[in-house]
Every structure is written in C-alpha cells, then in structure tokens.
Short mmCIF file of C-alpha atoms in Angstrom, two decimals:
data_model
loop_
_atom_site.label_atom_id
_atom_site.label_comp_id
_atom_site.label_asym_id
_atom_site.label_seq_id
_atom_site.Cartn_x
_atom_site.Cartn_y
_atom_site.Cartn_z
CA ASN W 1 110.34 32.12 22.97
CA LYS W 2 112.94 29.58 23.81
CA ASN W 3 112.18 30.11 27.50
CA PRO W 4 108.99 28.06 28.08
CA ALA W 5 108.25 30.03 31.29
CA SER W 6 108.02 33.41 29.54
CA ALA W 7 106.06 31.90 26.71
CA ALA W 8 103.69 30.45 29.27
CA SER W 9 103.16 33.85 31.05
CA PRO W 10 103.17 36.89 28.75
CA HIS W 11 102.58 39.16 31.77
CA ASN W 12 106.12 38.52 32.98
CA LEU W 13 107.42 40.15 29.80
CA GLY W 14 105.16 43.11 30.37
CA GLU W 15 106.35 43.42 33.95
CA TYR W 16 109.95 43.16 32.77
CA LEU W 17 109.57 45.85 30.15
CA LYS W 18 107.73 48.19 32.53
CA GLN W 19 110.89 48.93 34.48
CA PHE W 20 112.33 50.60 31.40
CA ALA W 21 109.25 52.64 30.50
CA SER W 22 109.10 56.31 31.44
CA PRO W 23 107.23 57.01 34.67
CA GLN W 24 103.84 58.54 34.21
CA HIS W 25 104.82 61.79 35.89
CA GLU W 26 108.22 62.04 34.32
CA CYS W 27 110.86 64.50 35.58
CA GLU W 28 110.49 67.65 33.45
CA LEU W 29 110.65 71.44 33.46
CA HIS W 30 107.46 73.22 34.53
CA ASN W 31 106.57 76.82 33.81
CA PHE W 32 106.20 79.17 36.74
CA ARG W 33 105.89 82.91 36.33
CA LEU W 34 105.75 85.41 39.16
CA SER W 35 105.46 89.16 39.23
CA PHE W 36 107.54 91.20 41.62
CA SER W 37 104.42 92.99 42.78
CA GLN W 38 103.40 89.71 44.43
CA LEU W 39 106.49 90.05 46.60
CA HIS W 40 105.88 93.80 47.05
CA TRP W 41 109.22 94.35 45.34
CA ASP W 42 107.84 96.30 42.40
CA ARG W 43 108.61 99.54 44.20
CA TRP W 44 112.29 99.00 43.75
CA ILE W 45 112.52 96.46 40.92
CA ILE W 46 111.67 98.46 37.82
CA ALA W 47 112.26 95.67 35.25
CA PRO W 48 111.49 92.98 34.34
CA HIS W 49 107.84 93.18 35.33
CA ARG W 50 107.56 89.42 35.32
CA TYR W 51 110.05 86.74 36.18
CA SER W 52 109.82 83.10 35.06
CA PRO W 53 112.18 81.07 37.28
CA GLN W 54 110.49 77.74 36.19
CA PHE W 55 110.98 74.57 38.28
CA CYS W 56 111.59 70.80 37.91
CA ARG W 57 109.18 68.14 39.04
CA GLY W 58 108.49 64.47 38.32
CA ASP W 59 109.68 60.93 38.91
CA CYS W 60 113.01 59.65 37.82
CA PRO W 61 113.01 56.34 35.88
CA ARG W 62 115.03 53.52 37.44
CA ALA W 63 117.09 52.89 34.33
CA LEU W 64 117.94 56.40 33.21
CA GLY W 65 119.71 56.07 29.89
CA HIS W 66 121.05 59.13 28.09
CA ARG W 67 117.89 61.22 28.14
CA TYR W 68 118.65 62.88 31.46
CA GLY W 69 122.37 63.15 31.04
CA SER W 70 122.61 61.73 34.50
CA PRO W 71 125.86 60.36 35.75
CA VAL W 72 126.11 56.62 36.43
CA HIS W 73 126.08 57.47 40.12
CA THR W 74 122.36 58.20 39.77
CA MET W 75 121.63 54.56 38.93
CA VAL W 76 123.91 53.42 41.71
CA GLN W 77 121.90 55.57 44.13
CA THR W 78 118.69 53.93 42.91
CA LEU W 79 120.32 50.55 43.53
CA ILE W 80 121.35 51.57 47.07
CA TYR W 81 117.79 52.75 47.78
CA GLU W 82 116.18 49.58 46.46
CA ARG W 83 118.61 46.93 47.62
CA LEU W 84 120.82 48.21 50.41
CA ASP W 85 119.42 51.09 52.45
CA PRO W 86 115.91 52.55 51.88
CA SER W 87 116.80 55.53 54.06
CA VAL W 88 119.02 56.72 51.20
CA PRO W 89 116.72 58.86 49.03
CA ARG W 90 116.05 58.03 45.40
CA PRO W 91 117.58 60.40 42.82
CA SER W 92 115.70 63.71 42.59
CA CYS W 93 114.45 65.70 39.65
CA VAL W 94 116.50 68.93 39.80
CA PRO W 95 117.51 71.77 37.44
CA ALA W 96 120.54 70.97 35.29
CA ALA W 97 121.00 74.28 33.49
CA TYR W 98 120.07 77.92 34.05
CA SER W 99 119.99 81.17 32.18
CA PRO W 100 120.81 84.60 33.65
CA LEU W 101 118.38 87.43 34.41
CA SER W 102 118.78 91.18 33.91
CA VAL W 103 117.31 93.33 36.67
CA LEU W 104 116.84 97.11 36.86
CA THR W 105 116.55 98.32 40.44
CA ILE W 106 116.33 101.54 42.41
CA GLU W 107 119.03 101.50 45.04
CA PRO W 108 118.40 102.80 48.57
CA ASP W 109 120.39 105.97 47.79
CA GLY W 110 118.21 106.74 44.74
CA SER W 111 120.76 105.66 42.15
CA ILE W 112 119.63 103.19 39.46
CA ALA W 113 121.39 99.91 38.81
CA TYR W 114 121.18 97.54 35.82
CA LYS W 115 122.62 94.17 36.83
CA GLU W 116 122.84 90.72 35.24
CA TYR W 117 122.56 87.81 37.66
CA GLU W 118 123.74 84.28 36.97
CA ASP W 119 121.53 81.16 37.26
CA MET W 120 118.16 82.81 37.78
CA ILE W 121 115.98 80.86 35.30
CA ALA W 122 115.94 77.02 35.17
CA THR W 123 116.10 75.87 31.53
CA LYS W 124 116.66 72.10 31.84
CA CYS W 125 116.06 69.31 34.35
CA THR W 126 117.93 66.16 35.23
CA CYS W 127 117.78 63.29 37.67
CA ARG W 128 120.59 62.91 40.16
CA ARG E 1 120.18 83.34 68.12
CA SER E 2 116.49 83.38 68.85
CA ARG E 3 114.40 81.19 66.56
CA GLY E 4 111.25 83.17 67.20
CA ARG E 5 109.03 84.63 64.54
CA GLY E 6 109.02 88.18 63.18
CA ASP E 7 110.92 90.93 64.94
CA SER E 8 113.00 89.51 67.68
CA GLU E 9 114.36 91.93 70.24
CA ASP E 10 117.39 89.91 70.96
CA ALA E 11 118.42 89.79 67.35
CA PRO E 12 118.82 93.53 66.78
CA GLY E 13 119.85 94.79 63.42
CA PHE E 14 118.19 92.03 61.47
CA LEU E 15 115.91 94.55 59.96
CA ALA E 16 118.32 97.45 60.17
CA ALA E 17 119.48 97.17 56.59
CA PRO E 18 119.27 94.34 54.10
CA GLU E 19 123.04 94.23 53.75
CA ASP E 20 123.46 93.88 57.52
CA ALA E 21 120.81 91.20 57.55
CA ALA E 22 122.55 89.44 54.70
CA ARG E 23 125.90 89.70 56.41
CA GLN E 24 124.56 88.22 59.64
CA LEU E 25 122.59 85.55 57.84
CA SER E 26 125.51 84.82 55.58
CA ALA E 27 127.50 83.98 58.72
CA VAL E 28 124.82 81.42 59.43
CA LEU E 29 124.30 80.22 55.89
CA GLN E 30 128.02 80.18 55.05
CA LEU E 31 127.50 82.58 52.17
CA PRO E 32 130.74 83.97 50.72
CA GLN E 33 131.49 87.34 52.33
CA GLY E 34 130.31 90.30 50.30
CA ALA E 35 127.78 88.15 48.43
CA GLY E 36 124.95 90.14 49.97
CA ALA E 37 126.34 93.50 49.02
CA ALA E 38 126.99 92.50 45.42
CA HIS E 39 123.61 90.88 44.91
CA ALA E 40 120.81 93.37 45.37
CA LEU E 41 118.25 90.53 45.38
CA LEU E 42 119.91 88.41 48.06
CA PRO E 43 119.17 90.44 51.19
CA PRO E 44 115.42 90.78 50.46
CA LEU E 45 115.30 87.08 49.47
CA LEU E 46 116.94 86.07 52.74
CA ARG E 47 114.59 88.31 54.67
CA VAL E 48 111.52 86.80 52.99
CA LEU E 49 112.81 83.30 53.74
CA ARG E 50 113.59 84.30 57.33
CA ASP E 51 110.21 85.91 58.06
CA ARG E 52 107.64 83.24 57.23
CA GLY E 53 104.66 85.47 58.04
CA PRO E 54 102.94 87.50 55.29
CA ARG E 55 104.37 90.68 56.80
CA GLY E 56 107.94 89.49 56.27
CA TRP E 57 108.68 91.33 53.12
CA GLN E 58 106.60 94.42 53.65
CA SER E 59 109.07 96.12 55.96
CA GLU E 60 111.20 97.38 53.07
CA GLU E 61 113.51 100.29 53.94
CA PRO E 62 112.53 103.61 52.33
CA ARG E 63 114.32 104.38 49.07
CA LEU E 64 115.04 107.79 47.57
CA GLN E 65 113.14 108.22 44.30
CA PRO E 66 115.40 108.76 41.27
CA ASP E 67 115.07 111.56 38.73
CA SER E 68 112.38 110.68 36.17
CA ARG E 69 114.69 111.54 33.27
CA ALA E 70 117.34 109.19 34.62
CA LEU E 71 114.70 106.50 35.07
CA ARG E 72 113.59 106.90 31.46
CA TYR E 73 117.19 106.57 30.25
CA MET E 74 117.82 103.42 32.26
CA LYS E 75 114.55 101.81 31.13
CA ARG E 76 115.67 102.33 27.54
CA LEU E 77 119.09 100.88 28.38
CA TYR E 78 117.32 97.87 29.91
CA ARG E 79 115.25 97.31 26.77
CA MET E 80 118.38 97.43 24.63
CA SER E 81 120.36 95.12 26.90
CA ALA E 82 117.76 92.44 27.77
CA THR E 83 114.93 90.55 26.03
CA ARG E 84 111.26 90.91 27.00
CA ASP E 85 111.73 87.93 29.34
CA GLY E 86 114.56 89.73 31.09
CA ILE E 87 117.36 87.58 29.65
CA PRO E 88 120.57 89.51 28.85
CA LYS E 89 121.03 89.93 25.10
CA GLU E 90 124.17 88.40 23.71
CA GLN E 91 126.03 91.28 22.07
CA ARG E 92 129.42 90.37 20.66
CA GLY E 93 132.22 91.48 22.94
CA ARG E 94 130.02 93.15 25.52
CA LEU E 95 131.83 92.94 28.84
CA TYR E 96 129.73 94.96 31.24
CA ASN E 97 127.21 93.14 33.38
CA THR E 98 126.43 96.16 35.58
CA VAL E 99 125.50 99.76 34.73
CA ARG E 100 124.96 102.28 37.53
CA LEU E 101 123.49 105.75 37.08
CA PHE E 102 124.12 108.32 39.78
CA THR E 103 122.51 111.76 40.03
CA PRO E 104 124.41 114.44 41.95
CA CYS E 105 123.69 114.32 45.65
CA TRP E 106 124.79 117.93 45.96
CA GLU E 107 125.05 120.68 43.41
CA CYS E 108 125.90 124.32 43.59
CA GLU E 109 125.20 126.50 40.56
CA HIS E 110 127.19 129.71 40.33
CA ARG E 111 125.59 132.84 38.91
CA PRO E 112 126.55 133.20 35.24
CA GLY E 113 129.36 135.74 34.99
CA LYS E 114 130.36 137.68 31.83
CA GLY E 115 128.73 136.18 28.69
CA ASP E 116 126.94 132.93 29.08
CA VAL E 117 129.51 130.91 30.98
CA HIS E 118 127.64 128.54 33.27
CA SER E 119 129.49 126.92 36.13
CA VAL E 120 128.22 124.32 38.53
CA ASP E 121 129.77 122.24 41.30
CA LEU E 122 128.55 118.65 41.59
CA LEU E 123 129.10 115.93 44.16
CA PHE E 124 128.42 112.28 43.33
CA ASN E 125 128.30 109.61 46.02
CA LEU E 126 129.37 106.25 44.62
CA ASP E 127 128.98 104.15 47.77
CA ARG E 128 126.86 101.60 45.90
CA VAL E 129 129.80 100.55 43.73
CA THR E 130 131.23 97.41 45.37
CA ALA E 131 134.87 96.37 45.44
CA LEU E 132 134.05 93.55 42.99
CA GLU E 133 132.59 95.95 40.41
CA HIS E 134 135.42 97.06 38.16
CA LEU E 135 135.06 100.21 36.08
CA LEU E 136 135.02 99.77 32.31
CA LYS E 137 133.67 103.14 31.21
CA SER E 138 132.23 106.31 32.80
CA VAL E 139 130.06 108.85 31.02
CA LEU E 140 128.58 112.19 32.04
CA LEU E 141 125.03 112.17 30.74
CA TYR E 142 123.42 115.47 29.78
CA SER E 143 119.86 116.23 28.88
CA PHE E 144 119.04 119.73 27.65
CA ASP E 145 116.33 122.28 28.28
CA THR E 146 117.00 124.82 25.58
CA SER E 147 115.11 127.81 24.38
CA VAL E 148 116.69 127.59 20.91
CA PRO E 149 114.71 126.42 17.89
CA ILE E 150 114.89 122.68 17.57
CA SER E 151 116.65 122.35 14.25
CA SER E 152 119.83 124.29 15.04
CA SER E 153 123.15 122.84 16.12
CA ILE E 154 125.01 123.88 19.25
CA THR E 155 128.62 123.68 20.29
CA CYS E 156 129.35 123.62 23.98
CA ILE E 157 132.84 124.09 25.37
CA CYS E 158 133.13 122.41 28.74
CA HIS E 159 135.82 122.68 31.30
CA LEU E 160 135.66 119.89 33.87
CA SER E 161 137.81 119.75 36.97
CA LEU E 162 137.96 117.31 39.81
CA LYS E 163 138.18 118.76 43.26
CA GLU E 164 139.85 116.99 46.12
CA TYR E 165 139.55 118.03 49.73
CA ASP E 166 142.92 118.70 51.19
CA PHE E 167 142.05 117.72 54.72
CA SER E 168 145.39 118.89 56.08
CA SER E 169 144.73 122.49 55.07
CA GLN E 170 141.00 122.46 56.01
CA VAL E 171 140.60 125.43 53.71
CA CYS E 172 139.10 125.10 50.20
CA PRO E 173 139.10 121.97 48.17
CA GLY E 174 142.13 121.83 45.89
CA ILE E 175 141.82 121.00 42.20
CA SER E 176 143.51 117.70 41.51
CA HIS E 177 143.27 117.64 37.74
CA SER E 178 141.12 119.12 35.07
CA LEU E 179 139.97 118.40 31.55
CA ALA E 180 138.74 120.68 28.76
CA PHE E 181 136.74 119.42 25.79
CA SER E 182 134.15 120.62 23.36
CA LEU E 183 130.86 119.00 22.47
CA HIS E 184 129.26 119.65 19.12
CA PHE E 185 125.76 118.28 18.60
CA ASP E 186 122.39 119.01 17.01
CA VAL E 187 119.90 119.78 19.70
CA GLY E 188 116.96 118.72 17.53
CA LYS E 189 117.92 115.09 17.24
CA ARG E 190 119.32 114.24 20.62
CA LYS E 191 117.67 114.05 23.98
CA TRP E 192 120.86 112.93 25.66
CA VAL E 193 124.46 113.83 25.14
CA GLU E 194 127.11 111.52 26.53
CA MET E 195 130.54 112.74 27.51
CA ASP E 196 133.14 110.03 28.01
CA VAL E 197 135.15 110.78 31.13
CA THR E 198 136.58 107.30 31.65
CA SER E 199 140.25 108.25 31.73
CA PHE E 200 139.34 111.20 33.90
CA LEU E 201 137.62 109.19 36.64
CA GLN E 202 139.52 105.89 36.35
CA PRO E 203 142.25 106.76 38.91
CA LEU E 204 139.66 107.98 41.37
CA ILE E 205 137.44 104.94 41.23
CA ALA E 206 140.36 102.53 41.10
CA THR E 207 141.46 103.89 44.50
CA ASN E 208 137.98 103.23 45.90
CA ARG E 209 137.24 106.93 46.23
CA ARG E 210 133.49 107.08 46.65
CA ASN E 211 132.85 110.84 46.75
CA VAL E 212 133.51 112.55 43.41
CA HIS E 213 133.41 116.37 43.48
CA MET E 214 133.44 118.02 40.05
CA ALA E 215 133.35 121.61 38.87
CA LEU E 216 131.89 122.21 35.42
CA ASN E 217 132.20 125.43 33.41
CA PHE E 218 130.57 125.51 29.99
CA THR E 219 129.65 127.92 27.29
CA CYS E 220 127.31 127.01 24.49
CA LEU E 221 127.40 128.66 21.07
CA MET E 222 124.84 128.32 18.36
CA GLY E 223 125.86 127.05 14.92
CA ASP E 224 129.19 125.71 13.77
CA PRO E 225 132.21 126.93 15.81
CA GLN E 226 134.37 126.94 12.68
CA ARG E 227 132.50 129.87 11.25
CA SER E 228 131.79 132.09 14.23
CA THR E 229 133.75 132.31 17.46
CA GLY E 230 132.38 135.37 19.14
CA LEU E 231 130.07 135.17 22.10
CA GLU E 232 127.39 137.04 20.20
CA ASN E 233 126.11 133.59 19.24
CA ALA E 234 126.08 132.44 22.83
CA VAL E 235 122.86 130.69 23.52
CA ASN E 236 121.04 130.49 26.75
CA VAL E 237 121.15 126.80 27.42
CA THR E 238 119.93 125.58 30.72
CA LEU E 239 122.04 122.56 31.48
CA VAL E 240 120.33 120.05 33.71
CA PRO E 241 123.12 118.85 36.01
CA PRO E 242 124.47 115.71 34.36
CA SER E 243 124.09 112.21 35.72
CA LEU E 244 127.10 109.96 35.99
CA LEU E 245 126.87 106.59 34.20
CA LEU E 246 129.31 103.83 35.15
CA TYR E 247 129.68 100.67 33.04
CA LEU E 248 131.12 98.00 35.34
CA ASN E 249 132.19 94.37 35.27
CA ASP E 250 131.01 92.64 38.43
CA THR E 251 133.30 89.69 39.17
CA SER E 252 131.25 88.32 42.08
CA GLU E 253 129.94 84.76 41.85
CA GLN E 254 126.31 85.81 41.58
CA ALA E 255 126.93 88.10 38.60
CA TYR E 256 126.47 86.79 35.05
CA HIS E 257 129.82 86.25 33.36
CA ARG E 258 129.65 85.96 29.60
CA GLY E 259 132.76 84.44 28.04
CA SER E 260 134.43 86.54 25.48
CA SER E 261 132.36 85.60 22.44
CA LEU E 262 135.07 86.90 20.16
CA GLY E 263 137.03 83.63 20.50
CA PRO E 264 140.69 83.19 21.45
CA GLY E 265 143.19 85.65 20.09
CA ARG E 266 140.65 88.17 18.88
CA LYS E 267 139.96 91.16 21.06
CA SER E 268 137.45 93.92 20.57
CA SER E 269 139.04 97.33 20.24
CA SER E 270 137.26 98.71 23.29
CA PRO E 271 136.04 97.05 26.50
CA LEU E 272 132.56 98.07 25.54
CA VAL E 273 131.48 97.31 22.04
CA ALA E 274 128.82 99.78 21.03
CA PRO E 275 127.13 100.27 24.39
CA PRO E 276 123.57 101.48 24.02
CA LYS E 277 123.74 105.01 22.69
CA GLY E 278 121.09 107.68 23.12
CA ASP E 279 118.59 107.62 20.39
CA ARG E 280 120.29 105.28 18.02
CA GLY E 281 117.28 102.96 18.11
CA GLN E 282 117.09 99.30 19.01
CA GLY E 283 120.40 97.51 19.16
CA ASN E 284 123.03 97.23 16.51
CA PRO E 285 121.76 96.63 12.92
CA ARG E 286 125.01 94.88 12.03
CA GLY E 287 124.51 92.60 14.99
CA LYS E 288 120.99 91.84 13.75
CA ARG E 289 122.21 90.97 10.28
CA ALA E 290 124.99 88.78 11.63
CA SER E 291 122.58 86.87 13.89
CA ARG E 292 120.13 86.52 11.00
CA GLN E 293 122.90 85.10 8.76
CA ARG E 294 123.88 82.75 11.56
CA ARG E 295 120.28 81.68 11.92
#
C-alpha cells in the first residue's frame, strides 16, 4: 500500500502473483494402460495381461518451489529460455521415479521365464 | 545402413532373430553389450520402434509351446511373486529376480527292469541362461500320474547322475558325479514335488555348461519306508519327466535389483527365503502378519 502505483492499479498485483500460480495444465502423472495383445505380444507374454506404464504431461511453473523436487538448474534453464536464448527449451515434465514390472514369458526354445525388470512403470513426475 | 521402411534387403539379419536385431541396433543406439540378450522385452521393443508400419511387430519368430503343466506351475509362481498390477512383491530377503523353467529337450526312458525300478535319461538345454544370470538355487520339479489311491503316502528312492560326454573317447558318455536321495511325500496333498539339486548342478552352471545330461533311476514304495522295505510294496508310479527350475539373480542393468531388505549385518540363512512352494497357498502368512503390524 505504501507504493502509490500498485495501489492505483490493482491489476499489477494480480499480474505479479500470476507468475507464481500453478499453470492450468500442470505437470502431473497420467494413467495409461495397455494390453500386450494390442502389440500382438500376448502369444509369448503370459503375464501380466495388462501393463500400466503411465506417463507425465503438463506445463512446468516458472517458479518451481519444492513441489517438483526440481534442482535449481531447472529455474536457471527457464531464465535462459526467457532472457538469454529462446532456442534453449523450457524445462520438461518428465518421470522422476519408477517401479519395476514382473513379466512371465515363453522363450523361443519353449522354456518359461519369470523376470523382474527395473523402471517399467512411471510413479512420479518432475520438471527439469 | 539403409533408412528404408520394412524389410530392407541390404540390412540382412535384422529380422533373423530379435537378439541379432538388438545387437545390431544396440551398436547404433549405444546400448550396453548383452543388454538385448538379458532383456527379453528389448529386442521386440526395438523392432517395433524400427518398423513404423502396422506390420512391424507381427513378424514374431515362432516359439515352441511349453508343457501345460509347466505353464500352470509358472503362472502360480507369478501370482505368488507379483501383485495383480505386475509389480514384484517385496518379500524379505528374496534375492532372485529371475526364475527359468526348462523341460527336457530329449528324454530316453529305459524299460523297467527287475521290480519297479524306473530309469530315464534326460537332456536339458540351458542356452537361455545368460552370463549375467547367476544361479541361486536349482530344483527338479516332479508331477505325478499315479494309479494309487489318493490318500496314501509314497517313498521314492532316486538315484541321479550327471553324464558328461568324453569327447576324446567318442564312446559312451562318462558319469561325472552322482547323487542318491530319497523323497517321502503324501501323494494326495501334493501336485508337485521339488527336489533341490543346487549343489549338484552348481559347478556345471558356474562353468557355463549349457547342456545338462542326467540319468535318473527311481523306485517308489507305498507307505512308510521305516516299516516295510521289501519291493512287494512297490507301486507303479508313472513319473512324468521332471522339469528343471533355476532361481537366478540377474545382475544386468535392466533387471530389478532389490536391496537386501534385511538391513546391514543381518543375513538370511539361505539365498532364497521361502521361495514359492507347491501348494502352500498364497505367500507367507508370517510375512502377511509382519506387513500388517507394520501397516
């Protein structure tokens, strides 16, 4: 209130605050489930019948804060994009953590294999 | 390399075998060597990504169909090892992240001689086991077709020997070492009987031997062996040639590595803590209680 200019134009405050608000389509984890029959792999993948790899999509806020667990570099990259070189891409919404997947398959020689694979299901997203 | 679509003459071998495709693509995509072989999903994934057209993934190589009994066993193992969403269950101290079941690729049953001694020669081909899959436990898995009444108990005395081909002599395979053991079980309750042969096969698999030739002689007696030893109680048991089950720890990057959940300094007594056993039902009740208390 001390600043007569802001008092005179309340919209400036709104504009100022907007840069800290979450984007409308915020970066978040989205469900995606596929079945191996869609890939015609169900003849040799016995289990699981369905696989939910999930995916990340959305905009990254300019001032990230702790919610995304993003490193400071992410804000620096936003700064580079906005002030120094627009050819440098803005930070992207990408998976930050995964969980493994167990798969039961028929091998070409007719033997049967149970295997656990790392990083097959996205469980969390981040901006970086 | 040609960047054309679909089958390209001048890029032979791309469709020859997924592993070959993976190996050639891995040279392009800088994948670590051997990643394709260790990751059954990688070669088909690479092929789908390489062939953009709808036909890309349909040219799967033919696969031999496994024995339905073996399939049933492995489906149960899957249910006990992973959740409905396919996520590996966390069982305290479980080290294996790979289980392979092999059925004999060659078997020769000898006519029963005096009494009811059955003998059979089996050959297992373990080519699918990669160098990064380290053996933790190996089990011979029996399922029985018996003509005895369900409720009785049977004792089988098995004599197992490993045969090695002595290529220098080109005569008969020599017997490298042998093992004798007895199995006592109630036919009524069990569909499967597991016979731990880890120490027996360890030296073979550790030296990357991929063809395992076994000779099995067994006699099965009805009732408790303590009370009657004569063959008059011999029972006509038709033994379905056993499958070979290998519990392995895959150390490749793509495999799931669970830290030892026992914490520093505490080790489980065996590399496999209570692996899924036959018909013991779903999981480990103690494990359930512990997780409930934790919750």
